[in-house]
Amino acid sequence: MQSTNSELNQREKIPTHIYESADEACQVVASAIAELIRDREAEGKPTVLGLATGSTPVRLYRELIRMHQEEALSFANVVTFNLDEYYGLDGDHPESYRRFMRDQLFDHVDLKPENTHVPDGRVEREAAYASCHAYEQAITDAGGIDIQILGIGRTGHIGFNEPGSGPETLTRLVTLDSLTRRDAARDFLGEANVPRHAITMGVGTILAARQVFLLAWGEGKASVIARTVEGAPTEAIPATFLQRHANCRFCIDRAAAGQLTRISCPWLVGPVDWTPEMTRKAVLWLAGKTGKSLLKLIDEDYTENGMADLLTERGRAYDVNIDLFNITQHTITGWPGGKPGADDSNRPERADPFPKRSLVLSPEPLDDVYSMGGTLNRLTTQGHLLTVAYQTTGNLAVPDEDVRGAIELMIELADGGQSGTDNSFARLVERQLEAKGSFGADTAEIRHLKGLIRRSEARASARTLGVSNDRLHFMDLPFYEKGRYRRFVAEDADVAAMRALLDSLKPHQIFATGYGHDPLSVPALCFDILCRALKECSHADWVQDCIIWLYRGPGQEWETHEIDMAVPLSPDEFENKIQGIYQHQSQRSQSAGTAEKKTHNTWDLAHQINQATAATYDALGLADYEAIECFKRWAPAH
Ligand code: GLP
């Protein structure tokens, strides 16, 4: 989808192409790179690429590697310059960008090592200026960058040019923003381990490239993309300076495009087809914009906000308002598994069959409770046959400190002669923890113990919500055990495990998450695995009869127009859910939430979750609830 009409061009100041998937976008960008490399090769000239790190370009690099292996694309004539490097890390550190590039690209193609450049993160502070200057000089000596690949940080940074970076800046030592450090916390197994400084090319260095492609995937990037593409150039969002570049293109997926005006409010940029979905989206937006409840919207509200043609089609505001009021009202139900024996013509879930086999998929322990703890409780107390399947162990998100606590307990029990075992496993893990230091990778034993910690938290949490432990299923999908955050690859074994679970349960309803996330995130991979498994069994009778409900994580709840089922919670139910969240002690300092909400960690968010949705329903003139858990109905494309 391309921006075409002039209204759009006025709003969108950078050519932005929206693709169905990250893979599709990466194929386009990889082809542009390959074409340039081949053209230059034919002219006997080298190609100079500016490269980025982070999860965003990983699929692009996988595509380039595929082209090298299958289409004889050679990198022998390519010179590369990376955008940035953490300060203080040497090139072998597992989180250094030099190491990242080796793992993700350099070691898999025929690039000459001497042609690859990554800023030196280990340079002495006094020598940093000279080193940065030399980096700029090396780019100039190579003839300048032909194609620069960029991701974007949620602060609006490109490279590590944090807010405050001007358009003339060059390669230099910078201090990282606290949000950037929080976003990197999982990679470094804790925010405290994330370096405070980095060396980065400047905005000016980036603007000097002859062509720029910025890539972005997932709803987490939607806000910063909209502000970068549609906002005024500002140092507060350094990526906005790309508006000044004559040959810059954004290649993004649908989720990352979600807040561009043409997607979020298309009626503001041109005529739209007033389908029921579009009408719902527009009228709920209008209520939010005017601060009115649905039944108080008047004709002028519609006509003054780009929706006059809706009234032409549908009559008076009064009729549209009532229609939308009823539609929204019908999303509310206290019976997420359907209400047995009731008329279900206006309810989100069917009354029959009862009881239902309900499957809740949680990418890591806690995702389930966070987004749908109240619903879990209701499904159980209303007599449905609930299974909660934890797709991964989530062991990478357990701080070492919690393992130390567990091994102290084991040693004390063993040494006191009470546990019936010796202390050798605990001592082994103790030695391994010592040996790995803060940055080393966890051994299999450490990961195992961390996984057990999360299991016991999941059980405690389920008990709080009235879900008995025999309803919990720990899948421990293999992809997670083999990888690190941002570097996972889902394989056939994962799909087979999911398929086996589905075949054995034959659920009537599935609650899942991960749709629209960054494609390399754990929830997105888990969702992809579910889709692949569902595709394999798409002809089974139970699949035809199964409803899939999507939930979303903290700070990213569904917008009102997307909600198909809203499950209200009373103050007591809400408090109970929070107690369920608190059982996940190892997650107390994990960061979560969106940039706008400025939430710091999982605990801070617990009291906010689901309340915004309740407040919105109240403001629309519907009932005033304490909290609402919300779901969107989804049909897989077969
Ligand atoms: C880091 C990198 C950026 C990258 C950003 C986004 O801060 N220095 O170059 O664009 O992260 O990361 P991700 O692609 O993982 O979302």
mmCIF file of C-alpha atoms in Angstrom, residues 62-314:
data_model
loop_
_atom_site.group_PDB
_atom_site.id
_atom_site.type_symbol
_atom_site.label_atom_id
_atom_site.label_comp_id
_atom_site.label_asym_id
_atom_site.label_seq_id
_atom_site.Cartn_x
_atom_site.Cartn_y
_atom_site.Cartn_z
ATOM 1 C CA ARG A 62 18.330 -13.915 6.840
ATOM 2 C CA GLU A 63 17.049 -13.037 3.370
ATOM 3 C CA LEU A 64 20.479 -11.753 2.271
ATOM 4 C CA ILE A 65 22.064 -14.978 3.552
ATOM 5 C CA ARG A 66 19.482 -16.977 1.598
ATOM 6 C CA MET A 67 20.305 -14.975 -1.544
ATOM 7 C CA HIS A 68 23.988 -15.645 -0.979
ATOM 8 C CA GLN A 69 23.404 -19.382 -0.583
ATOM 9 C CA GLU A 70 20.758 -19.923 -3.231
ATOM 10 C CA GLU A 71 21.225 -17.118 -5.742
ATOM 11 C CA ALA A 72 25.004 -16.707 -5.676
ATOM 12 C CA LEU A 73 24.831 -13.161 -4.330
ATOM 13 C CA SER A 74 28.417 -12.336 -3.432
ATOM 14 C CA PHE A 75 29.518 -9.884 -0.752
ATOM 15 C CA ALA A 76 33.169 -10.071 -1.750
ATOM 16 C CA ASN A 77 32.908 -6.543 -3.093
ATOM 17 C CA VAL A 78 30.894 -5.105 -0.236
ATOM 18 C CA VAL A 79 32.134 -2.814 2.523
ATOM 19 C CA THR A 80 29.998 -2.393 5.653
ATOM 20 C CA PHE A 81 29.766 0.195 8.394
ATOM 21 C CA ASN A 82 27.600 -0.468 11.414
ATOM 22 C CA LEU A 83 25.660 2.295 13.044
ATOM 23 C CA ASP A 84 26.684 1.811 16.623
ATOM 24 C CA GLU A 85 28.175 -0.222 19.462
ATOM 25 C CA TYR A 86 27.680 -0.352 23.210
ATOM 26 C CA TYR A 87 30.487 1.421 25.007
ATOM 27 C CA GLY A 88 32.522 -0.832 27.247
ATOM 28 C CA LEU A 89 31.757 -4.115 25.484
ATOM 29 C CA ASP A 90 34.372 -5.889 23.467
ATOM 30 C CA GLY A 91 33.493 -7.597 20.210
ATOM 31 C CA ASP A 92 33.115 -11.038 21.817
ATOM 32 C CA HIS A 93 30.545 -10.017 24.381
ATOM 33 C CA PRO A 94 27.276 -11.841 23.529
ATOM 34 C CA GLU A 95 25.381 -8.538 23.383
ATOM 35 C CA SER A 96 28.012 -6.530 21.511
ATOM 36 C CA TYR A 97 26.899 -5.399 18.086
ATOM 37 C CA ARG A 98 30.096 -6.746 16.517
ATOM 38 C CA ARG A 99 29.172 -10.206 17.836
ATOM 39 C CA PHE A 100 25.561 -9.719 16.758
ATOM 40 C CA MET A 101 26.639 -8.924 13.211
ATOM 41 C CA ARG A 102 28.922 -11.957 13.079
ATOM 42 C CA ASP A 103 26.112 -14.226 14.268
ATOM 43 C CA GLN A 104 23.388 -12.709 12.107
ATOM 44 C CA LEU A 105 25.253 -11.936 8.860
ATOM 45 C CA PHE A 106 29.029 -11.697 8.613
ATOM 46 C CA ASP A 107 29.809 -15.349 9.364
ATOM 47 C CA HIS A 108 27.256 -16.599 6.826
ATOM 48 C CA VAL A 109 28.301 -14.698 3.698
ATOM 49 C CA ASP A 110 31.578 -14.044 1.878
ATOM 50 C CA LEU A 111 32.190 -10.587 3.320
ATOM 51 C CA LYS A 112 35.894 -9.952 3.877
ATOM 52 C CA PRO A 113 36.430 -9.394 7.609
ATOM 53 C CA GLU A 114 38.635 -6.372 6.878
ATOM 54 C CA ASN A 115 35.729 -4.792 4.971
ATOM 55 C CA THR A 116 33.402 -4.870 7.986
ATOM 56 C CA HIS A 117 33.438 -1.912 10.365
ATOM 57 C CA VAL A 118 31.742 -1.593 13.750
ATOM 58 C CA PRO A 119 32.604 1.276 16.122
ATOM 59 C CA ASP A 120 35.117 0.199 18.746
ATOM 60 C CA GLY A 121 33.303 -0.103 22.079
ATOM 61 C CA ARG A 122 36.518 -0.691 24.007
ATOM 62 C CA VAL A 123 38.354 2.467 23.085
ATOM 63 C CA GLU A 124 39.707 4.485 26.034
ATOM 64 C CA ARG A 125 37.530 7.460 26.871
ATOM 65 C CA GLU A 126 40.330 9.946 26.042
ATOM 66 C CA ALA A 127 40.784 8.295 22.651
ATOM 67 C CA ALA A 128 37.045 8.136 21.872
ATOM 68 C CA TYR A 129 36.897 11.410 19.936
ATOM 69 C CA ALA A 130 39.783 10.430 17.680
ATOM 70 C CA SER A 131 38.332 6.977 17.151
ATOM 71 C CA CYS A 132 34.949 8.439 16.157
ATOM 72 C CA HIS A 133 36.639 10.889 13.813
ATOM 73 C CA ALA A 134 38.571 8.024 12.223
ATOM 74 C CA TYR A 135 35.285 6.140 11.743
ATOM 75 C CA GLU A 136 33.830 9.101 9.830
ATOM 76 C CA GLN A 137 37.011 9.313 7.769
ATOM 77 C CA ALA A 138 36.846 5.612 6.938
ATOM 78 C CA ILE A 139 33.290 6.073 5.629
ATOM 79 C CA THR A 140 34.430 8.982 3.468
ATOM 80 C CA ASP A 141 37.466 7.046 2.229
ATOM 81 C CA ALA A 142 35.193 4.166 1.229
ATOM 82 C CA GLY A 143 33.239 6.599 -0.959
ATOM 83 C CA GLY A 144 30.309 7.218 1.426
ATOM 84 C CA ILE A 145 27.398 4.943 2.263
ATOM 85 C CA ASP A 146 25.256 3.775 -0.660
ATOM 86 C CA ILE A 147 22.417 2.200 1.296
ATOM 87 C CA GLN A 148 21.816 2.762 4.994
ATOM 88 C CA ILE A 149 19.549 0.317 6.850
ATOM 89 C CA LEU A 150 17.854 1.623 9.984
ATOM 90 C CA GLY A 151 15.602 0.383 12.744
ATOM 91 C CA ILE A 152 13.979 2.814 15.153
ATOM 92 C CA GLY A 153 13.924 2.903 18.923
ATOM 93 C CA ARG A 154 10.781 3.778 20.853
ATOM 94 C CA THR A 155 12.372 7.090 21.868
ATOM 95 C CA GLY A 156 12.618 7.962 18.182
ATOM 96 C CA HIS A 157 16.306 7.204 18.047
ATOM 97 C CA ILE A 158 18.140 6.016 14.962
ATOM 98 C CA GLY A 159 21.431 4.317 15.697
ATOM 99 C CA PHE A 160 21.821 5.494 19.266
ATOM 100 C CA ASN A 161 20.983 9.126 18.476
ATOM 101 C CA GLU A 162 18.732 9.715 21.449
ATOM 102 C CA PRO A 163 16.341 12.669 21.853
ATOM 103 C CA GLY A 164 18.389 15.859 21.811
ATOM 104 C CA SER A 165 20.546 14.753 18.877
ATOM 105 C CA GLY A 166 20.684 17.406 16.189
ATOM 106 C CA PRO A 167 20.725 16.893 12.413
ATOM 107 C CA GLU A 168 24.399 17.802 12.083
ATOM 108 C CA THR A 169 25.730 15.309 14.643
ATOM 109 C CA LEU A 170 28.518 12.932 13.650
ATOM 110 C CA THR A 171 29.929 9.720 15.110
ATOM 111 C CA ARG A 172 30.389 10.202 18.866
ATOM 112 C CA LEU A 173 30.117 8.792 22.358
ATOM 113 C CA VAL A 174 26.573 9.191 23.750
ATOM 114 C CA THR A 175 24.570 8.462 26.890
ATOM 115 C CA LEU A 176 21.649 6.081 26.526
ATOM 116 C CA ASP A 177 18.094 7.108 27.371
ATOM 117 C CA SER A 178 16.458 5.270 30.268
ATOM 118 C CA LEU A 179 13.685 3.874 28.027
ATOM 119 C CA THR A 180 16.298 2.530 25.602
ATOM 120 C CA ARG A 181 18.085 0.832 28.492
ATOM 121 C CA ARG A 182 14.821 -0.641 29.710
ATOM 122 C CA ASP A 183 14.075 -1.979 26.244
ATOM 123 C CA ALA A 184 17.485 -3.670 26.215
ATOM 124 C CA ALA A 185 17.095 -5.079 29.752
ATOM 125 C CA ARG A 186 15.946 -8.507 28.637
ATOM 126 C CA ASP A 187 18.887 -8.933 26.254
ATOM 127 C CA PHE A 188 21.268 -8.178 29.090
ATOM 128 C CA LEU A 189 19.329 -10.273 31.601
ATOM 129 C CA GLY A 190 18.565 -7.223 33.735
ATOM 130 C CA GLU A 191 18.534 -3.445 33.323
ATOM 131 C CA ALA A 192 21.474 -3.039 35.686
ATOM 132 C CA ASN A 193 23.698 -4.851 33.168
ATOM 133 C CA VAL A 194 22.829 -2.582 30.224
ATOM 134 C CA PRO A 195 25.709 -0.244 29.362
ATOM 135 C CA ARG A 196 25.039 3.445 30.001
ATOM 136 C CA HIS A 197 26.891 4.711 26.943
ATOM 137 C CA ALA A 198 27.372 3.864 23.310
ATOM 138 C CA ILE A 199 29.256 5.016 20.254
ATOM 139 C CA THR A 200 26.966 5.871 17.386
ATOM 140 C CA MET A 201 27.089 7.390 13.934
ATOM 141 C CA GLY A 202 25.426 10.812 14.106
ATOM 142 C CA VAL A 203 22.177 11.911 12.488
ATOM 143 C CA GLY A 204 24.349 13.869 10.044
ATOM 144 C CA THR A 205 26.336 10.728 9.183
ATOM 145 C CA ILE A 206 23.080 8.901 8.449
ATOM 146 C CA LEU A 207 21.658 11.766 6.386
ATOM 147 C CA ALA A 208 24.812 11.699 4.233
ATOM 148 C CA ALA A 209 23.993 8.178 2.982
ATOM 149 C CA ARG A 210 22.761 8.149 -0.605
ATOM 150 C CA GLN A 211 19.722 6.001 0.155
ATOM 151 C CA VAL A 212 18.049 5.111 3.448
ATOM 152 C CA PHE A 213 15.612 2.317 4.316
ATOM 153 C CA LEU A 214 14.038 2.417 7.762
ATOM 154 C CA LEU A 215 12.324 -0.796 8.851
ATOM 155 C CA ALA A 216 9.812 -1.223 11.682
ATOM 156 C CA TRP A 217 7.591 -4.095 12.790
ATOM 157 C CA GLY A 218 4.924 -4.580 15.394
ATOM 158 C CA GLU A 219 2.467 -2.398 17.252
ATOM 159 C CA GLY A 220 5.163 -1.349 19.738
ATOM 160 C CA LYS A 221 6.603 0.904 17.006
ATOM 161 C CA ALA A 222 3.278 2.331 15.769
ATOM 162 C CA SER A 223 3.349 5.479 17.854
ATOM 163 C CA VAL A 224 6.932 6.491 17.099
ATOM 164 C CA ILE A 225 6.435 5.755 13.392
ATOM 165 C CA ALA A 226 3.376 8.034 13.230
ATOM 166 C CA ARG A 227 5.189 10.833 15.053
ATOM 167 C CA THR A 228 8.240 10.455 12.802
ATOM 168 C CA VAL A 229 6.327 10.349 9.519
ATOM 169 C CA GLU A 230 3.651 12.939 10.288
ATOM 170 C CA GLY A 231 5.174 15.200 12.948
ATOM 171 C CA ALA A 232 7.389 18.266 12.587
ATOM 172 C CA PRO A 233 11.165 17.693 12.529
ATOM 173 C CA THR A 234 12.443 17.935 16.083
ATOM 174 C CA GLU A 235 15.439 16.958 18.156
ATOM 175 C CA ALA A 236 12.970 15.327 20.532
ATOM 176 C CA ILE A 237 12.513 12.608 17.885
ATOM 177 C CA PRO A 238 15.784 12.459 15.941
ATOM 178 C CA ALA A 239 14.286 10.125 13.321
ATOM 179 C CA THR A 240 12.123 13.060 12.128
ATOM 180 C CA PHE A 241 15.240 14.536 10.518
ATOM 181 C CA LEU A 242 14.936 11.775 7.921
ATOM 182 C CA GLN A 243 12.176 13.979 6.446
ATOM 183 C CA ARG A 244 15.045 16.046 5.039
ATOM 184 C CA HIS A 245 16.531 13.126 3.123
ATOM 185 C CA ALA A 246 15.733 13.058 -0.576
ATOM 186 C CA ASN A 247 15.922 9.277 -0.921
ATOM 187 C CA CYS A 248 14.582 7.762 2.268
ATOM 188 C CA ARG A 249 11.832 5.177 2.438
ATOM 189 C CA PHE A 250 10.097 3.570 5.402
ATOM 190 C CA CYS A 251 9.221 -0.101 4.933
ATOM 191 C CA ILE A 252 6.919 -1.198 7.734
ATOM 192 C CA ASP A 253 4.345 -3.853 8.537
ATOM 193 C CA ARG A 254 0.636 -3.242 9.198
ATOM 194 C CA ALA A 255 0.996 -3.284 12.950
ATOM 195 C CA ALA A 256 3.732 -0.616 12.898
ATOM 196 C CA ALA A 257 1.538 1.479 10.557
ATOM 197 C CA GLY A 258 -1.418 1.339 12.951
ATOM 198 C CA GLN A 259 -1.198 4.945 14.130
ATOM 199 C CA LEU A 260 -0.603 6.626 10.775
ATOM 200 C CA THR A 261 -3.651 8.782 10.060
ATOM 201 C CA ARG A 262 -4.482 6.894 6.869
ATOM 202 C CA ILE A 263 -4.836 3.725 8.963
ATOM 203 C CA SER A 264 -6.137 5.057 12.284
ATOM 204 C CA CYS A 265 -8.531 7.734 10.908
ATOM 205 C CA PRO A 266 -8.745 7.228 7.132
ATOM 206 C CA TRP A 267 -11.861 9.436 6.920
ATOM 207 C CA LEU A 268 -9.582 12.382 7.678
ATOM 208 C CA VAL A 269 -7.490 11.846 4.555
ATOM 209 C CA GLY A 270 -10.057 10.912 1.935
ATOM 210 C CA PRO A 271 -13.304 9.128 1.125
ATOM 211 C CA VAL A 272 -13.808 5.779 2.817
ATOM 212 C CA ASP A 273 -16.043 2.792 2.316
ATOM 213 C CA TRP A 274 -18.380 2.904 5.334
ATOM 214 C CA THR A 275 -18.380 -0.781 6.187
ATOM 215 C CA PRO A 276 -19.761 -1.750 9.633
ATOM 216 C CA GLU A 277 -16.153 -2.041 10.929
ATOM 217 C CA MET A 278 -15.172 1.375 9.569
ATOM 218 C CA THR A 279 -18.317 2.953 11.000
ATOM 219 C CA ARG A 280 -17.615 1.451 14.404
ATOM 220 C CA LYS A 281 -14.028 2.628 14.361
ATOM 221 C CA ALA A 282 -14.983 6.141 13.275
ATOM 222 C CA VAL A 283 -17.876 6.689 15.681
ATOM 223 C CA LEU A 284 -15.937 5.438 18.708
ATOM 224 C CA TRP A 285 -13.058 7.677 17.663
ATOM 225 C CA LEU A 286 -15.484 10.599 17.335
ATOM 226 C CA ALA A 287 -16.798 10.047 20.858
ATOM 227 C CA GLY A 288 -13.215 10.061 22.176
ATOM 228 C CA LYS A 289 -12.306 13.136 20.147
ATOM 229 C CA THR A 290 -15.324 15.187 21.258
ATOM 230 C CA GLY A 291 -15.274 13.819 24.808
ATOM 231 C CA LYS A 292 -18.961 12.899 24.497
ATOM 232 C CA SER A 293 -20.811 9.706 25.292
ATOM 233 C CA LEU A 294 -22.194 7.882 22.254
ATOM 234 C CA LEU A 295 -25.796 8.967 22.673
ATOM 235 C CA LYS A 296 -24.853 12.626 22.954
ATOM 236 C CA LEU A 297 -23.112 12.940 19.570
ATOM 237 C CA ILE A 298 -24.917 15.355 17.259
ATOM 238 C CA ASP A 299 -24.911 15.858 13.487
ATOM 239 C CA GLU A 300 -22.376 18.718 13.730
ATOM 240 C CA ASP A 301 -19.886 16.437 15.490
ATOM 241 C CA TYR A 302 -19.993 14.147 12.471
ATOM 242 C CA THR A 303 -19.855 16.846 9.831
ATOM 243 C CA GLU A 304 -17.043 18.765 11.513
ATOM 244 C CA ASN A 305 -14.843 15.681 11.736
ATOM 245 C CA GLY A 306 -14.712 14.337 8.209
ATOM 246 C CA MET A 307 -17.745 12.051 8.629
ATOM 247 C CA ALA A 308 -20.449 13.985 6.767
ATOM 248 C CA ASP A 309 -20.755 11.285 4.109
ATOM 249 C CA LEU A 310 -21.535 8.717 6.803
ATOM 250 C CA LEU A 311 -24.627 10.714 7.708
ATOM 251 C CA THR A 312 -25.520 11.004 4.039
ATOM 252 C CA GLU A 313 -25.480 7.210 3.850
ATOM 253 C CA ARG A 314 -26.997 6.394 7.214
#
